[in-house]
Each structure stands twice: as C-alpha cells, then as structure tokens.
Coordinates of N, CA and C in Angstrom, one line a residue:
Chain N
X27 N 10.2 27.4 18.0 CA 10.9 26.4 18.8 C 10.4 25.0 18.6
X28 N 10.8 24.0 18.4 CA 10.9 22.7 18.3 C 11.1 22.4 19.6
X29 N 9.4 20.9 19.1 CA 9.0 20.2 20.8 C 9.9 19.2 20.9
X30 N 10.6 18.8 20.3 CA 11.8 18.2 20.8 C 13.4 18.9 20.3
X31 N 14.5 19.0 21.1 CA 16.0 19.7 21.0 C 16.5 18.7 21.0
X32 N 17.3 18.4 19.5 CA 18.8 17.4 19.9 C 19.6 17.9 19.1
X33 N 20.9 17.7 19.6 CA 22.5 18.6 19.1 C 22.4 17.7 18.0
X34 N 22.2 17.8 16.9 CA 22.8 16.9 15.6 C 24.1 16.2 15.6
X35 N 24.6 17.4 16.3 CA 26.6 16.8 16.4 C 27.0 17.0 15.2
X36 N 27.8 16.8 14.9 CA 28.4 15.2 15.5 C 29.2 15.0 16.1
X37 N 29.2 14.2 17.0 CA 29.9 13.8 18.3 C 31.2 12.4 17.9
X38 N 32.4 13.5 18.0 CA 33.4 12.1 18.1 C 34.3 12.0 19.3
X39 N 34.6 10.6 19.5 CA 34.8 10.4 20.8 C 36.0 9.0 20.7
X40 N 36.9 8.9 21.2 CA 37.8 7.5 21.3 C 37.3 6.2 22.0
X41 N 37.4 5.3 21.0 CA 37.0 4.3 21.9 C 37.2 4.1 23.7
X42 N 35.9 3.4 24.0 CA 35.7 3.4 25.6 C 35.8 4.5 26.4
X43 N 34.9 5.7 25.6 CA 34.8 6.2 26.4 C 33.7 6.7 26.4
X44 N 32.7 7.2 27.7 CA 31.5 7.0 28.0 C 30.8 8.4 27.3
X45 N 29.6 7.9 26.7 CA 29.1 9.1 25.4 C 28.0 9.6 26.6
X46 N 27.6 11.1 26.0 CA 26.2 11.2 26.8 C 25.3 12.2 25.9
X47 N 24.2 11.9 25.5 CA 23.5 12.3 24.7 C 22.3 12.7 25.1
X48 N 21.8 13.7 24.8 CA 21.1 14.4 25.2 C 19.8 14.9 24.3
X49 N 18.4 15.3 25.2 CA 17.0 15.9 24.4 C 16.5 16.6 25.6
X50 N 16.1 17.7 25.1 CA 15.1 18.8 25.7 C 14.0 18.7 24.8
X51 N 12.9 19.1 25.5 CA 12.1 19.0 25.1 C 11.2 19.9 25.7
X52 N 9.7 20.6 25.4 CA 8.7 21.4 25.8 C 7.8 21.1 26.3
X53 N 6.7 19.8 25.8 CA 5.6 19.6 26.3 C 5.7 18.8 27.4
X54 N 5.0 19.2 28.2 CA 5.0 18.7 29.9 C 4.2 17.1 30.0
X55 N 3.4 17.3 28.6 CA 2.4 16.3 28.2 C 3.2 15.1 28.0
X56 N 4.6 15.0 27.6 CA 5.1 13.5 26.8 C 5.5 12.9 28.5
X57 N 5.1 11.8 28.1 CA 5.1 10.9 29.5 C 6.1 9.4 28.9
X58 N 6.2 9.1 27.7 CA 6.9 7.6 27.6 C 8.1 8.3 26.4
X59 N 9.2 7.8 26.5 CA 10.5 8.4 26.5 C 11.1 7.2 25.8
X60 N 11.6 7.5 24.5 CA 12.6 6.3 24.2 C 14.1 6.5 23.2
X61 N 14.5 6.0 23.3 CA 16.0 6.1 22.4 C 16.4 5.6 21.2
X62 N 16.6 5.5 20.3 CA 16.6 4.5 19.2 C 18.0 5.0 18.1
X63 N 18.6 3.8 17.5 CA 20.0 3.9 17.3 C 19.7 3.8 15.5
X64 N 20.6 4.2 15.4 CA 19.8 4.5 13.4 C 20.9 3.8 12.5
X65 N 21.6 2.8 12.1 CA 22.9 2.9 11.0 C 22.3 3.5 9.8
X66 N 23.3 3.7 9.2 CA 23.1 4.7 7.6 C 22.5 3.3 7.0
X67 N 21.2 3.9 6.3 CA 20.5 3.4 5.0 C 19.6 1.9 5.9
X68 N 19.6 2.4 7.3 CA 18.5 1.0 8.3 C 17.6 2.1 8.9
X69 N 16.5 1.1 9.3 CA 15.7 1.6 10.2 C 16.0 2.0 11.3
X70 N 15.5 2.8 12.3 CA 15.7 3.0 14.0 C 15.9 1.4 14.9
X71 N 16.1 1.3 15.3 CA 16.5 0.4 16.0 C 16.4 0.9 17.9
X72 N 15.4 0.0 18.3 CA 14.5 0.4 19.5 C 16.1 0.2 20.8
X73 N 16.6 1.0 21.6 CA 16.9 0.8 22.6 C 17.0 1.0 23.4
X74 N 16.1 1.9 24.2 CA 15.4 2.2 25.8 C 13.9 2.7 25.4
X75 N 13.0 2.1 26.5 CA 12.0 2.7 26.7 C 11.4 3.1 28.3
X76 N 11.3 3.9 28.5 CA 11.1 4.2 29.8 C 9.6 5.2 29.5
X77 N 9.5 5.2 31.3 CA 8.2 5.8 31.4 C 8.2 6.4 32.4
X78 N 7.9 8.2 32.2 CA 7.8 8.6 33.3 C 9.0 8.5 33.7
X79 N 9.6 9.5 34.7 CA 10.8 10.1 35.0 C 11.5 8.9 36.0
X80 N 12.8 9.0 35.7 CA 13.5 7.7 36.9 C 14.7 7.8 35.8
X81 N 15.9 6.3 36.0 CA 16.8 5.9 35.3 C 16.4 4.2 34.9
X82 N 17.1 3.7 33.9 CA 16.9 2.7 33.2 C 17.9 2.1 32.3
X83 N 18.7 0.8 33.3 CA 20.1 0.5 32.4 C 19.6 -0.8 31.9
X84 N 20.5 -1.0 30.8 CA 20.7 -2.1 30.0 C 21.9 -2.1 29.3
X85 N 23.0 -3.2 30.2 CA 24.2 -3.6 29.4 C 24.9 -1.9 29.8
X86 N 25.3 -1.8 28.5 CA 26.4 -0.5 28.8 C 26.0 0.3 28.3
X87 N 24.4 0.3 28.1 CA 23.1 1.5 28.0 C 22.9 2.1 28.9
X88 N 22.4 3.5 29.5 CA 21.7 3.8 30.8 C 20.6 4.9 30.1
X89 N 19.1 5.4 30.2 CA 18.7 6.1 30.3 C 18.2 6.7 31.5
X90 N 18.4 8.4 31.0 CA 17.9 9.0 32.3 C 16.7 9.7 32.0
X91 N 15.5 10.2 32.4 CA 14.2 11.1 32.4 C 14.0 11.9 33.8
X92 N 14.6 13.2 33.5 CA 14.2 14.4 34.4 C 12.7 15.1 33.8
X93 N 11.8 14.9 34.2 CA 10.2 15.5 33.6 C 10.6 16.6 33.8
X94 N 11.3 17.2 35.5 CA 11.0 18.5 36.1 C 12.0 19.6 35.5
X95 N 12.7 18.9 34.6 CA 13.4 20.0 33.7 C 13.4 19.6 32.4
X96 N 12.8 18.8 32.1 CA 12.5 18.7 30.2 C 13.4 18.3 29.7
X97 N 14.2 17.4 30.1 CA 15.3 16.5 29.9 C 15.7 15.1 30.1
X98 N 16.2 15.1 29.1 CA 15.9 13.1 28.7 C 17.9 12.9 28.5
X99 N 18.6 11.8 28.9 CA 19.9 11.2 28.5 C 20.4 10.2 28.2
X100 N 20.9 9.8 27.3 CA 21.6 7.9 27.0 C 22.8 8.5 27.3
X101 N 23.4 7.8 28.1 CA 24.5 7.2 28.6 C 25.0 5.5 27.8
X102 N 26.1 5.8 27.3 CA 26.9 4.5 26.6 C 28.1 4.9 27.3
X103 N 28.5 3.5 28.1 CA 29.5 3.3 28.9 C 30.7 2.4 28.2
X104 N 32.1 2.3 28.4 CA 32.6 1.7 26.9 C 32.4 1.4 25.8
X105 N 32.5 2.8 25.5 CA 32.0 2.8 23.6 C 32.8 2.4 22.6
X106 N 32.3 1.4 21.9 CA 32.5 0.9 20.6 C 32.7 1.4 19.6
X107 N 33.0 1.2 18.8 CA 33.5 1.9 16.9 C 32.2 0.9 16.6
X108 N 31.2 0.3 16.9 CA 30.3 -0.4 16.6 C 29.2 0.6 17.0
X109 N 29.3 1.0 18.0 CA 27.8 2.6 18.4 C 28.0 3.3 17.4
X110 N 28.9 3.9 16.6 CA 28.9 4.9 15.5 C 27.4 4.5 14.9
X111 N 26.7 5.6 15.1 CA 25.2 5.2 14.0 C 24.5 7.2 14.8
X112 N 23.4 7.0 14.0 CA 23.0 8.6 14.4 C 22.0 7.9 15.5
X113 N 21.6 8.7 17.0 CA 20.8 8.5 17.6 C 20.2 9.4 17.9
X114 N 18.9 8.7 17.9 CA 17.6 9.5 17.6 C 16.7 9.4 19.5
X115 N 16.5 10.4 19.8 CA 15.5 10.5 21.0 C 13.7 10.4 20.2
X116 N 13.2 10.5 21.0 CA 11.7 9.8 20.9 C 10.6 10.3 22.4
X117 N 9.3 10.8 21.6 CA 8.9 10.8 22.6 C 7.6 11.1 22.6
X118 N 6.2 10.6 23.5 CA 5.0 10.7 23.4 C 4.2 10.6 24.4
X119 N 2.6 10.9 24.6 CA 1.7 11.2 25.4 C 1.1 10.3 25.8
X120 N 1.2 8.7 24.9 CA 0.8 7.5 25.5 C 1.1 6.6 24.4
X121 N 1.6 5.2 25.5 CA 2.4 4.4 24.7 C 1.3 3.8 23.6
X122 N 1.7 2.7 23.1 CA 1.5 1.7 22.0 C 1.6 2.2 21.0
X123 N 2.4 3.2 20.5 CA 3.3 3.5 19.4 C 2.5 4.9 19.0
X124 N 1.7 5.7 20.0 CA 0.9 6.7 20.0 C 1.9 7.6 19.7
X125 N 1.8 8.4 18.7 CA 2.0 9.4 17.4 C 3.6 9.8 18.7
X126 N 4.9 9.7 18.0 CA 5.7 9.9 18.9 C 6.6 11.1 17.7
X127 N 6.9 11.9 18.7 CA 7.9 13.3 18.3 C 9.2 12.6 18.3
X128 N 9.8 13.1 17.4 CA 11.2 12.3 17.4 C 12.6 13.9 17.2
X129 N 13.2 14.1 18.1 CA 14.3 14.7 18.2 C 15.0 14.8 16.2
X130 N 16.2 15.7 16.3 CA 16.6 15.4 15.1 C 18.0 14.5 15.0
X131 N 18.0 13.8 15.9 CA 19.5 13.0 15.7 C 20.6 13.7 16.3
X132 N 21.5 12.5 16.9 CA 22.7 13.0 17.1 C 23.8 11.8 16.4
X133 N 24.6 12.6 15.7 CA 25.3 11.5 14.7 C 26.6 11.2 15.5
X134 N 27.3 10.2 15.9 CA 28.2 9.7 16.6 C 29.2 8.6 16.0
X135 N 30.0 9.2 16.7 CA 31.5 8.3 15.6 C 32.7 7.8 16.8
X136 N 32.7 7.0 17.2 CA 33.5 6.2 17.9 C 35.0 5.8 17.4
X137 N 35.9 6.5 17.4 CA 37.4 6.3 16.7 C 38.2 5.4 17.4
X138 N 38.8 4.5 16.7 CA 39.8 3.6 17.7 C 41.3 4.4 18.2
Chain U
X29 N 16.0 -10.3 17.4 CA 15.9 -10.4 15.9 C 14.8 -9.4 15.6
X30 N 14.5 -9.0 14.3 CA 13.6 -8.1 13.7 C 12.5 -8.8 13.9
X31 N 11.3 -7.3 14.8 CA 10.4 -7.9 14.9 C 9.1 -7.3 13.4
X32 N 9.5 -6.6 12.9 CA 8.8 -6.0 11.8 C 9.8 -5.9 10.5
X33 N 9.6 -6.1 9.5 CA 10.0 -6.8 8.2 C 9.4 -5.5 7.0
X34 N 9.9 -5.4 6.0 CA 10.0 -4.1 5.6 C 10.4 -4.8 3.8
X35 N 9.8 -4.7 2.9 CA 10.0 -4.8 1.4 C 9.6 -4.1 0.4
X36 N 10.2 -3.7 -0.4 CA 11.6 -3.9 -0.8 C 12.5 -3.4 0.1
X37 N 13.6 -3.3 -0.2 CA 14.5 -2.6 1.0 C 15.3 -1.2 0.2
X38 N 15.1 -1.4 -1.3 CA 15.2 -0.5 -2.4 C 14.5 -0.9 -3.2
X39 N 14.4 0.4 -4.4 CA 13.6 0.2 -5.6 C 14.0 1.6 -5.9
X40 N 13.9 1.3 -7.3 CA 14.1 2.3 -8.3 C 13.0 2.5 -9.5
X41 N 12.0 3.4 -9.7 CA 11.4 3.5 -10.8 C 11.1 4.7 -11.7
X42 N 10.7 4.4 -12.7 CA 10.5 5.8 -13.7 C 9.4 6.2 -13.1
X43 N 9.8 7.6 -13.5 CA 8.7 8.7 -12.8 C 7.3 8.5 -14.1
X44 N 6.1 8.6 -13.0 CA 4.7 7.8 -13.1 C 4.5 6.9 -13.1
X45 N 5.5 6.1 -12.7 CA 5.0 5.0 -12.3 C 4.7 4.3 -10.9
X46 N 3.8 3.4 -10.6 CA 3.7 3.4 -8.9 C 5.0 1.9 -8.5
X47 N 4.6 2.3 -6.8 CA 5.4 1.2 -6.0 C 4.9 1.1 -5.0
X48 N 4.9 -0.4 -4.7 CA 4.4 -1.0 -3.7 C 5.2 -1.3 -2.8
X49 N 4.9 -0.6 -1.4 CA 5.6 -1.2 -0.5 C 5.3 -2.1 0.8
X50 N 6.1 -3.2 1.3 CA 5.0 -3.8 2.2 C 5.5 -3.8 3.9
X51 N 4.7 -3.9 4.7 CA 5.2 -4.2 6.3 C 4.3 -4.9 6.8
X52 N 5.3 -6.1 7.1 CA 5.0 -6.9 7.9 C 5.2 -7.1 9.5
X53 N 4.7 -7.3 10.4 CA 4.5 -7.3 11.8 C 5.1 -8.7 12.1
X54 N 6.1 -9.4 12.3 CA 6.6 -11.1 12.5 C 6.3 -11.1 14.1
X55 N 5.6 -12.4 14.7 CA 5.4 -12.5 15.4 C 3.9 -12.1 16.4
X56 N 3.6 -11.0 15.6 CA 2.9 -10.4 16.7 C 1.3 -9.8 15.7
X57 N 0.7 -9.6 16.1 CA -0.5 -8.8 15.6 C -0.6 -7.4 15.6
X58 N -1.0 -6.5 14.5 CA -0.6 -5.2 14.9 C -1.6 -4.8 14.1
X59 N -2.5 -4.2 15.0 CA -4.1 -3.3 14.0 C -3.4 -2.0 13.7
X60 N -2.6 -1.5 14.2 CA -2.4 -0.5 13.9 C -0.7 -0.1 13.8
X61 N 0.0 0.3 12.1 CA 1.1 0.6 11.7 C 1.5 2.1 11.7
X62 N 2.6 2.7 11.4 CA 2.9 3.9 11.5 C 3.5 3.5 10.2
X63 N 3.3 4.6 9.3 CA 4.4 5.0 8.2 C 4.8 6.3 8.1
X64 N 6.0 6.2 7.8 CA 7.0 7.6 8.3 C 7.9 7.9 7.3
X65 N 8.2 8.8 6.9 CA 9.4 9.6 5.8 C 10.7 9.9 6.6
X66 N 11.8 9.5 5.4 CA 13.0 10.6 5.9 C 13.7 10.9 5.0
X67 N 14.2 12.1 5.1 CA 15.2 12.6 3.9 C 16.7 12.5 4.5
X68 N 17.1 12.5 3.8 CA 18.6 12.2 4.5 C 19.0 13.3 5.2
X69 N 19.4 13.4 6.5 CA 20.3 14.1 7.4 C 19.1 14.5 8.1
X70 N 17.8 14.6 7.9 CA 17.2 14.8 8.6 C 15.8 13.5 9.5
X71 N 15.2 13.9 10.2 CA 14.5 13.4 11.1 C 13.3 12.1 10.3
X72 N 12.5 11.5 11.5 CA 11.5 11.0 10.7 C 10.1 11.7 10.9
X73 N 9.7 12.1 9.9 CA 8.2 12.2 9.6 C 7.2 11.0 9.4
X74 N 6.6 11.1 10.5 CA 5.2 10.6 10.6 C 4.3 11.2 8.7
X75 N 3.9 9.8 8.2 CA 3.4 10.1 6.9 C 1.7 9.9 7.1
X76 N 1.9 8.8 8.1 CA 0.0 8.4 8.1 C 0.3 7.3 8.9
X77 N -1.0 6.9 9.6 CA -0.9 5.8 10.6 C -2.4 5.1 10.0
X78 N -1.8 3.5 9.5 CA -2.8 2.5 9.0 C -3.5 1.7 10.1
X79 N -4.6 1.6 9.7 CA -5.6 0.9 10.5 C -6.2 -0.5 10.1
X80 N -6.1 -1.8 11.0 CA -6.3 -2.9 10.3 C -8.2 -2.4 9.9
X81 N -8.8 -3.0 9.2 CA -9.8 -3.3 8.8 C -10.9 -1.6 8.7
X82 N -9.9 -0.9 8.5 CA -10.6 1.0 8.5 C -9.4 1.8 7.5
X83 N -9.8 2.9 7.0 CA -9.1 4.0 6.7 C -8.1 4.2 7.2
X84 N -7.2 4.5 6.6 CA -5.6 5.5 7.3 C -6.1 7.1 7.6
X85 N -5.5 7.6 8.5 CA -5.2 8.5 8.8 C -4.1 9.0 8.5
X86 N -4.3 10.2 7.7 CA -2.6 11.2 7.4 C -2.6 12.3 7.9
X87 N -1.6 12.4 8.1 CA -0.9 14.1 8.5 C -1.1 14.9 7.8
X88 N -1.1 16.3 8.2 CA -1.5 17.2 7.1 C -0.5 17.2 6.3
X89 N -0.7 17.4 5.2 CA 0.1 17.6 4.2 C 1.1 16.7 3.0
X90 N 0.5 15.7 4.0 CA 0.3 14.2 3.1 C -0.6 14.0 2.0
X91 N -0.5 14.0 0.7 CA -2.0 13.4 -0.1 C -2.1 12.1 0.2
X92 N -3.2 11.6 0.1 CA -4.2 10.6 0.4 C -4.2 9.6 -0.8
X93 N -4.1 10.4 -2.0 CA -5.0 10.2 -3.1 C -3.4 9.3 -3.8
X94 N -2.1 10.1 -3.1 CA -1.0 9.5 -3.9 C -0.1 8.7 -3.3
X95 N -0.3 8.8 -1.7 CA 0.4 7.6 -0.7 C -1.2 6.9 -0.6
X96 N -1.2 5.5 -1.0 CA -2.4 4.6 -0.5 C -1.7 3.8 0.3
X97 N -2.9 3.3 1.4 CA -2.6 2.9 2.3 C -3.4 1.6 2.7
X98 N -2.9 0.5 2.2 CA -4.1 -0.9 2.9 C -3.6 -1.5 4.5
X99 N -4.3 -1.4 4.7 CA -3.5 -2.5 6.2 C -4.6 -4.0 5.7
X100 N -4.5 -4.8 5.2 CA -5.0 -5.7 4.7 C -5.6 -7.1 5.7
X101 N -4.3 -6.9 6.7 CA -4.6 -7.8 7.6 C -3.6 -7.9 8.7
X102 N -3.9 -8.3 9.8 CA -3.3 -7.7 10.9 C -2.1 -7.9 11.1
X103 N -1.4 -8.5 10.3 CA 0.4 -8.9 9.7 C 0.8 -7.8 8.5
X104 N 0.5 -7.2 8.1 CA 0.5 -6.8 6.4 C 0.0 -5.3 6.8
X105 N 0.7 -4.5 6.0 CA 0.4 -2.9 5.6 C 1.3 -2.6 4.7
X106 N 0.7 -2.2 3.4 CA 1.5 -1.7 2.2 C 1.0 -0.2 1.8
X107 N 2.2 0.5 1.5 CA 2.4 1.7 1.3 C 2.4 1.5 -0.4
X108 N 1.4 2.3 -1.0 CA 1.7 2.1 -2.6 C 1.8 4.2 -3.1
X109 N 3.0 4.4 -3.8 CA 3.1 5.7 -4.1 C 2.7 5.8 -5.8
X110 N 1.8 6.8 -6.0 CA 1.2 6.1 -7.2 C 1.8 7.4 -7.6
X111 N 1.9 7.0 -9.1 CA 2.6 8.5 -10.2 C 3.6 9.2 -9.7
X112 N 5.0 8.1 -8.7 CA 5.5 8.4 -8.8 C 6.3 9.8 -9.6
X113 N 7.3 10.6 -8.5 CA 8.2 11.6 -9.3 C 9.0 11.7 -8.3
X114 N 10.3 12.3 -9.4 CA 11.3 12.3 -8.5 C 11.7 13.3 -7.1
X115 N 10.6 14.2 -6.8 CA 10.4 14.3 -5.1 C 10.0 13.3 -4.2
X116 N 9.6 12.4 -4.9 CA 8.7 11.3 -3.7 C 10.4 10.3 -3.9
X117 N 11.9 10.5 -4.4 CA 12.5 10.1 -3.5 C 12.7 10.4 -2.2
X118 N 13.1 9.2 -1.4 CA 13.1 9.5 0.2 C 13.0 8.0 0.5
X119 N 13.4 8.4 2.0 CA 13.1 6.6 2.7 C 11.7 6.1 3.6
X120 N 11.7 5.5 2.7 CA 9.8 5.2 3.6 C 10.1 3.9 4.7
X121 N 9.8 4.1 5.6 CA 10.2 3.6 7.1 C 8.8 3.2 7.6
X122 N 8.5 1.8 7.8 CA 7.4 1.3 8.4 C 7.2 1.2 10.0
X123 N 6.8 0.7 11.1 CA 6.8 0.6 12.5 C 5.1 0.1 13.0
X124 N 5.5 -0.9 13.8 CA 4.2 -1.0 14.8 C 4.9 -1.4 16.1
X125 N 3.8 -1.2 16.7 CA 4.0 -1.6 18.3 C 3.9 -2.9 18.8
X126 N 4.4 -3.5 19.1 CA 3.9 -5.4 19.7 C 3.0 -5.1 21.1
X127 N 2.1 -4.3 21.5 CA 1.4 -4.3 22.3 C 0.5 -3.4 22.3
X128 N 0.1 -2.7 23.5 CA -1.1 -1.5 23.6 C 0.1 -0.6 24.1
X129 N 0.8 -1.0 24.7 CA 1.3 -0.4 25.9 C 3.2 0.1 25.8
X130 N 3.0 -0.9 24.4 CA 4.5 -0.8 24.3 C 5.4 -0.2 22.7
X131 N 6.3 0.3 23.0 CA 7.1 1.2 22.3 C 6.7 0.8 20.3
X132 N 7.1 1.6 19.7 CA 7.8 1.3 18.4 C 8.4 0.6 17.8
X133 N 8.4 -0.4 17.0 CA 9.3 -1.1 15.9 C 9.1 -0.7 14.6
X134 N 10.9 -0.2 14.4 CA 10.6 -0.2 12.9 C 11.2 -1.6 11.9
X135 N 10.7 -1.3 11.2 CA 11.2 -2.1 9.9 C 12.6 -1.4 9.3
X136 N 13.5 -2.5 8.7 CA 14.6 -1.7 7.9 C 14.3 -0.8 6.7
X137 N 13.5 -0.3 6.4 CA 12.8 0.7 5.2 C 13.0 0.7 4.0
X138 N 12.7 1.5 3.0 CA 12.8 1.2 2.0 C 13.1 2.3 1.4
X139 N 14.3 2.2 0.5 CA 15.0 3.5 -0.2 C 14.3 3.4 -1.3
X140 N 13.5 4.6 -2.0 CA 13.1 4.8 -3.1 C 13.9 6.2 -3.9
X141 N 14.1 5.4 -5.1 CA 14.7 6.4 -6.0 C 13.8 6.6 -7.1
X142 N 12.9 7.6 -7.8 CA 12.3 7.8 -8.9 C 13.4 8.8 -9.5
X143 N 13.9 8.2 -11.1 CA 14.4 8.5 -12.2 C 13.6 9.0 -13.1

C-alpha cells in the first residue's frame, strides 16, 4: 500500500463546475499538507499549504485536512478550461521543504 | 512570479556525454535544494537533497557517482548527469523552500532527452 492514495483520473467536468479532489493517506506522522497544480512539460506549481487539520480558502481554491481520517481535499469552485493541468497532493512531517511524499496525480480537464 | 528558476528548460545529448543543470533560488536564500525526477504519467521522485557549503544526500538508489551535485552558493545548485544514456531521459525538477518553515518551490524543470 502506498503512503499516499490519489485517483489518477482523469477527471472531466464542464466548465464552472465545482471539482473535488481528493488524497488518503497512512502515516499519522505527516502534519503539513499541500496541493500543487502541474501543466504538461512545467513544474508543480505551489497552491495550498496548510498545517495541521482545519480548512483553507484562497480565491476559488478551498483546502480541506481531516488528520482523524487520513484525508486531505481541493475544492475548485467555478472551474475553468484554464485548471485543466494534473494535480498533485503533497505531504510531510515538517515544513521547510522536509522530504515530502507526493500522491500520484489527478489529471483534470475542464470542457467548455 | 517564479520564485526558483530552472536551466535549461530542455537539452538534448549524445549518450556519454554529460549535462549540466542549474537552480536557482530568485529572491531568497536557500541552503538547502531538493532535486527530483519524473517520468511521464507518473509522480515525482525525490533524487537527492543539496546542501549549501556540504555533501548532498541521495536516496537509495540514486548513484552519487553519476547525478553530481554542487550547491555552490546559497542561490545556485546544479545537477550535472555525467555519461549520460538514454535511461537518464526523464524530467529533472529542481525546488527549495523560501523559509525554515515554509512549503516547496519548484522550478519549471528540465526535459532531458539522451539520443
């Protein structure tokens, strides 16, 4: 079993409509949580970081972190044909870029 | 805007031959870089984590001897893949942190193709 679970997908969806993406995970140990957006042939591109369980919006972003069930969620609210990119969950034992497990992507395609 | 900077962004070379790759940190100081692999459709791999003014540390199953690793100065870390072959295509993906405390940046990476 893999310490981090993400649906590869791919997930297609019509514009403006709200995506939700999802990571399970095993070790009880990861405490700092992040989300990151990938276009074909770019780097990750940082777009939530949270800590420790709670929610965390930005714009038409939301993350959520349940610890007590090993579950992590981005929420995209009016989705774009511009979100199409693979998104990658992220996750580790302590910040400052301390050795982080990275989910296997979920690839997402936003159709007009 | 991009806080970590990433060159070449491609390259292409004959097999045995090496390549240098570089990451830069803009803005900020970073003693310590991550370098990471990816094959396409799949995840990133953590390759080795460079240390300003010390040794890198790799992952198992990384050689040492064929990913070199300088962190030169606390802006700068280059990835050089020496004797090149055409398994070592893949995307080499740089990242540091802009703080103690805070997340990942990557760089736009660098597509390598050995022919």
């Amino acid at each position: 079993q893999k310490e981090v679970e993400q649906d590869p997908g791919p997930l297609s969806v019509p514009e403006g409509a709200i995506v939700s993406l999802n990571c399970t995970y095993s070790n009880s140990a990861f405490q700092y949580f992040m989300w990151y957006r990938q276009y074909s042939r770019k780097g990750p591109e940082l777009l939530m970081y949270t800590y420790s369980s709670g929610n965390k919006e930005d714009g038409r972003f939301t993350a959520q972190v349940d610890k007590s069930s090993k579950y992590i969620s981005l929420f995209i609210r009016d989705s774009q044909p511009s979100d199409s990119a693979t998104y990658l969950c992220a996750m580790s034992t302590a910040g400052g870029g301390n050795k982080l497990t990275f989910g296997t992507g979920t690839q997402l395609k936003v159709e007009l | 805007g991009a806080v970590v900077s990433q060159h070449p962004s491609w390259v292409i070379c004959k097999s045995g031959t090496s390549v240098k790759i570089e990451c830069r940190s803009l803005d900020f100081q970073a003693t310590t870089m991550f370098w990471y692999r990816q094959f396409p459709k799949q995840s990133l791999m953590l390759m080795a984590t460079s240390n300003e003014g010390s040794k890198a540390t790799y992952e198992q199953g990384v050689e040492k001897d064929k990913f070199l690793i300088n962190h030169a100065s606390l802006t700068l870390s280059t990835l050089t893949v020496t004797s090149a072959h055409p398994e070592d295509s893949s995307f080499y993906i740089c990242s540091a942190p802009t703080g103690p405390d805070s997340p990942l940046h990557f760089g736009n990476g660098t597509r390598l193709t050995v022919t």
